[in-house]
């Protein structure tokens, strides 16, 4: 059991990443009918990422508030502005602000797209 641990951990991380994407998918689907459920999916995704120490992909991180973990929908629960080369996301639930460097973000998104095409 102990010897297999490292290998299992890798596999668990892979499953966790998959689960996180699925949870955000569900959050998106549920938002129109039950926004509270969307928030719950985001919280679950965050828990998974912490438990298995996997990163939430950049493009999905823009869809959640890092302060109150609400699921963010542009113009509904968040306002997105670009300012001085940065994307500023304003959470309308808690009033929290997140700043994402624009260039790095675009690069990350391209990479995420590449990753999802290859895996
Ligand atoms: Zn918030």
PDB file of C-alpha atoms and ligand atoms in Angstrom:
ATOM      1  CA  UNK A   1       0.000   0.000   0.000  1.00  0.00           C
ATOM      2  CA  UNK A   2       2.707   2.461   1.003  1.00  0.00           C
ATOM      3  CA  UNK A   3       4.816   1.610  -2.023  1.00  0.00           C
ATOM      4  CA  UNK A   4       1.986   2.281  -4.429  1.00  0.00           C
ATOM      5  CA  UNK A   5       1.260   5.650  -2.876  1.00  0.00           C
ATOM      6  CA  UNK A   6       3.256   7.856  -5.255  1.00  0.00           C
ATOM      7  CA  UNK A   7       1.721   6.312  -8.318  1.00  0.00           C
ATOM      8  CA  UNK A   8      -1.780   6.540  -6.888  1.00  0.00           C
ATOM      9  CA  UNK A   9      -1.188  10.168  -6.040  1.00  0.00           C
ATOM     10  CA  UNK A  10      -0.417  11.004  -9.654  1.00  0.00           C
ATOM     11  CA  UNK A  11      -3.552   9.252 -10.730  1.00  0.00           C
ATOM     12  CA  UNK A  12      -5.581  10.984  -8.050  1.00  0.00           C
ATOM     13  CA  UNK A  13      -4.325  14.352  -9.254  1.00  0.00           C
ATOM     14  CA  UNK A  14      -5.353  13.509 -12.773  1.00  0.00           C
ATOM     15  CA  UNK A  15      -8.815  12.555 -11.571  1.00  0.00           C
ATOM     16  CA  UNK A  16      -9.018  15.699  -9.443  1.00  0.00           C
ATOM     17  CA  UNK A  17      -8.193  17.892 -12.469  1.00  0.00           C
ATOM     18  CA  UNK A  18     -10.877  16.157 -14.467  1.00  0.00           C
ATOM     19  CA  UNK A  19     -13.371  16.564 -11.636  1.00  0.00           C
ATOM     20  CA  UNK A  20     -12.609  20.283 -11.335  1.00  0.00           C
ATOM     21  CA  UNK A  21     -13.406  20.818 -15.005  1.00  0.00           C
ATOM     22  CA  UNK A  22     -16.594  18.809 -14.664  1.00  0.00           C
ATOM     23  CA  UNK A  23     -17.653  20.810 -11.617  1.00  0.00           C
ATOM     24  CA  UNK A  24     -17.224  24.077 -13.501  1.00  0.00           C
ATOM     25  CA  UNK A  25     -19.181  22.595 -16.384  1.00  0.00           C
ATOM     26  CA  UNK A  26     -21.985  21.732 -13.976  1.00  0.00           C
ATOM     27  CA  UNK A  27     -21.796  25.177 -12.386  1.00  0.00           C
ATOM     28  CA  UNK A  28     -22.259  26.722 -15.821  1.00  0.00           C
ATOM     29  CA  UNK A  29     -25.238  24.506 -16.595  1.00  0.00           C
ATOM     30  CA  UNK A  30     -26.933  25.077 -13.242  1.00  0.00           C
ATOM     31  CA  UNK A  31     -26.435  28.804 -13.068  1.00  0.00           C
ATOM     32  CA  UNK A  32     -29.644  29.778 -14.848  1.00  0.00           C
ATOM     33  CA  UNK A  33     -31.794  27.511 -12.685  1.00  0.00           C
ATOM     34  CA  UNK A  34     -29.958  27.419  -9.372  1.00  0.00           C
ATOM     35  CA  UNK A  35     -27.052  29.853  -8.897  1.00  0.00           C
ATOM     36  CA  UNK A  36     -26.525  28.648  -5.335  1.00  0.00           C
ATOM     37  CA  UNK A  37     -25.765  25.198  -6.652  1.00  0.00           C
ATOM     38  CA  UNK A  38     -23.190  26.750  -8.980  1.00  0.00           C
ATOM     39  CA  UNK A  39     -21.457  28.271  -5.965  1.00  0.00           C
ATOM     40  CA  UNK A  40     -21.444  24.883  -4.294  1.00  0.00           C
ATOM     41  CA  UNK A  41     -19.760  23.303  -7.299  1.00  0.00           C
ATOM     42  CA  UNK A  42     -17.115  26.006  -7.228  1.00  0.00           C
ATOM     43  CA  UNK A  43     -16.481  25.326  -3.551  1.00  0.00           C
ATOM     44  CA  UNK A  44     -16.139  21.622  -4.270  1.00  0.00           C
ATOM     45  CA  UNK A  45     -13.704  22.352  -7.076  1.00  0.00           C
ATOM     46  CA  UNK A  46     -11.659  24.549  -4.755  1.00  0.00           C
ATOM     47  CA  UNK A  47     -11.630  21.858  -2.083  1.00  0.00           C
ATOM     48  CA  UNK A  48     -10.439  19.303  -4.613  1.00  0.00           C
ATOM     49  CA  UNK A  49      -7.674  21.593  -5.802  1.00  0.00           C
ATOM     50  CA  UNK A  50      -6.460  22.101  -2.239  1.00  0.00           C
ATOM     51  CA  UNK A  51      -6.760  18.489  -1.218  1.00  0.00           C
ATOM     52  CA  UNK A  52      -4.856  17.154  -4.200  1.00  0.00           C
ATOM     53  CA  UNK A  53      -2.670  20.231  -4.635  1.00  0.00           C
ATOM     54  CA  UNK A  54      -3.657  20.751  -8.240  1.00  0.00           C
ATOM     55  CA  UNK A  55      -4.071  24.163  -9.802  1.00  0.00           C
ATOM     56  CA  UNK A  56      -7.378  25.376 -11.063  1.00  0.00           C
ATOM     57  CA  UNK A  57      -6.804  26.257 -14.735  1.00  0.00           C
ATOM     58  CA  UNK A  58      -6.437  29.973 -15.393  1.00  0.00           C
ATOM     59  CA  UNK A  59      -9.519  30.202 -17.583  1.00  0.00           C
ATOM     60  CA  UNK A  60     -11.604  28.629 -14.826  1.00  0.00           C
ATOM     61  CA  UNK A  61     -10.130  30.798 -12.110  1.00  0.00           C
ATOM     62  CA  UNK A  62     -11.683  33.783 -13.832  1.00  0.00           C
ATOM     63  CA  UNK A  63     -15.036  32.085 -13.297  1.00  0.00           C
ATOM     64  CA  UNK A  64     -14.770  32.025  -9.529  1.00  0.00           C
ATOM     65  CA  UNK A  65     -14.277  34.631  -6.848  1.00  0.00           C
ATOM     66  CA  UNK A  66     -11.184  33.853  -4.829  1.00  0.00           C
ATOM     67  CA  UNK A  67     -12.646  35.768  -1.881  1.00  0.00           C
ATOM     68  CA  UNK A  68     -16.123  34.294  -1.471  1.00  0.00           C
ATOM     69  CA  UNK A  69     -15.866  31.397  -3.964  1.00  0.00           C
ATOM     70  CA  UNK A  70     -18.955  32.467  -5.875  1.00  0.00           C
ATOM     71  CA  UNK A  71     -19.371  31.272  -9.425  1.00  0.00           C
ATOM     72  CA  UNK A  72     -18.840  34.310 -11.615  1.00  0.00           C
ATOM     73  CA  UNK A  73     -20.793  35.065 -14.739  1.00  0.00           C
ATOM     74  CA  UNK A  74     -19.754  38.263 -16.531  1.00  0.00           C
ATOM     75  CA  UNK A  75     -22.443  40.950 -16.259  1.00  0.00           C
ATOM     76  CA  UNK A  76     -24.446  38.815 -13.824  1.00  0.00           C
ATOM     77  CA  UNK A  77     -22.318  38.130 -10.798  1.00  0.00           C
ATOM     78  CA  UNK A  78     -19.149  39.847 -11.942  1.00  0.00           C
ATOM     79  CA  UNK A  79     -17.952  42.835 -13.861  1.00  0.00           C
ATOM     80  CA  UNK A  80     -14.882  42.533 -16.006  1.00  0.00           C
ATOM     81  CA  UNK A  81     -12.878  45.550 -17.035  1.00  0.00           C
ATOM     82  CA  UNK A  82      -9.517  45.909 -18.631  1.00  0.00           C
ATOM     83  CA  UNK A  83      -7.316  48.530 -17.093  1.00  0.00           C
ATOM     84  CA  UNK A  84      -3.695  49.330 -17.848  1.00  0.00           C
ATOM     85  CA  UNK A  85      -3.015  45.969 -19.384  1.00  0.00           C
ATOM     86  CA  UNK A  86      -4.760  44.093 -16.595  1.00  0.00           C
ATOM     87  CA  UNK A  87      -8.087  42.371 -16.413  1.00  0.00           C
ATOM     88  CA  UNK A  88      -9.944  43.526 -13.330  1.00  0.00           C
ATOM     89  CA  UNK A  89     -12.715  41.229 -12.186  1.00  0.00           C
ATOM     90  CA  UNK A  90     -15.151  42.670  -9.718  1.00  0.00           C
ATOM     91  CA  UNK A  91     -17.254  40.162  -7.767  1.00  0.00           C
ATOM     92  CA  UNK A  92     -20.750  41.518  -7.261  1.00  0.00           C
ATOM     93  CA  UNK A  93     -21.434  39.110  -4.401  1.00  0.00           C
ATOM     94  CA  UNK A  94     -18.750  40.220  -1.958  1.00  0.00           C
ATOM     95  CA  UNK A  95     -17.336  43.270  -3.719  1.00  0.00           C
ATOM     96  CA  UNK A  96     -13.931  41.626  -3.961  1.00  0.00           C
ATOM     97  CA  UNK A  97     -11.547  42.480  -6.765  1.00  0.00           C
ATOM     98  CA  UNK A  98      -9.175  40.224  -8.647  1.00  0.00           C
ATOM     99  CA  UNK A  99      -6.561  41.414 -11.067  1.00  0.00           C
ATOM    100  CA  UNK A 100      -5.173  39.259 -13.822  1.00  0.00           C
ATOM    101  CA  UNK A 101      -2.263  40.449 -15.954  1.00  0.00           C
ATOM    102  CA  UNK A 102      -3.683  40.551 -19.421  1.00  0.00           C
ATOM    103  CA  UNK A 103      -0.744  39.289 -21.472  1.00  0.00           C
ATOM    104  CA  UNK A 104       0.076  36.423 -19.185  1.00  0.00           C
ATOM    105  CA  UNK A 105      -3.564  35.542 -19.073  1.00  0.00           C
ATOM    106  CA  UNK A 106      -3.854  35.336 -22.841  1.00  0.00           C
ATOM    107  CA  UNK A 107      -0.804  33.148 -22.988  1.00  0.00           C
ATOM    108  CA  UNK A 108      -2.215  30.914 -20.258  1.00  0.00           C
ATOM    109  CA  UNK A 109      -5.473  30.581 -22.091  1.00  0.00           C
ATOM    110  CA  UNK A 110      -3.696  29.549 -25.257  1.00  0.00           C
ATOM    111  CA  UNK A 111      -1.731  27.007 -23.275  1.00  0.00           C
ATOM    112  CA  UNK A 112      -4.899  25.709 -21.601  1.00  0.00           C
ATOM    113  CA  UNK A 113      -6.483  25.253 -24.987  1.00  0.00           C
ATOM    114  CA  UNK A 114      -3.427  23.399 -26.185  1.00  0.00           C
ATOM    115  CA  UNK A 115      -3.482  21.196 -23.078  1.00  0.00           C
ATOM    116  CA  UNK A 116      -7.132  20.335 -23.463  1.00  0.00           C
ATOM    117  CA  UNK A 117      -6.525  19.412 -27.101  1.00  0.00           C
ATOM    118  CA  UNK A 118      -3.664  17.092 -26.282  1.00  0.00           C
ATOM    119  CA  UNK A 119      -4.941  15.419 -23.142  1.00  0.00           C
TER     120      UNK A 119
HETATM  121 ZN1  LIG B   1     -16.742  37.378  -4.126  1.00  0.00          ZN
END
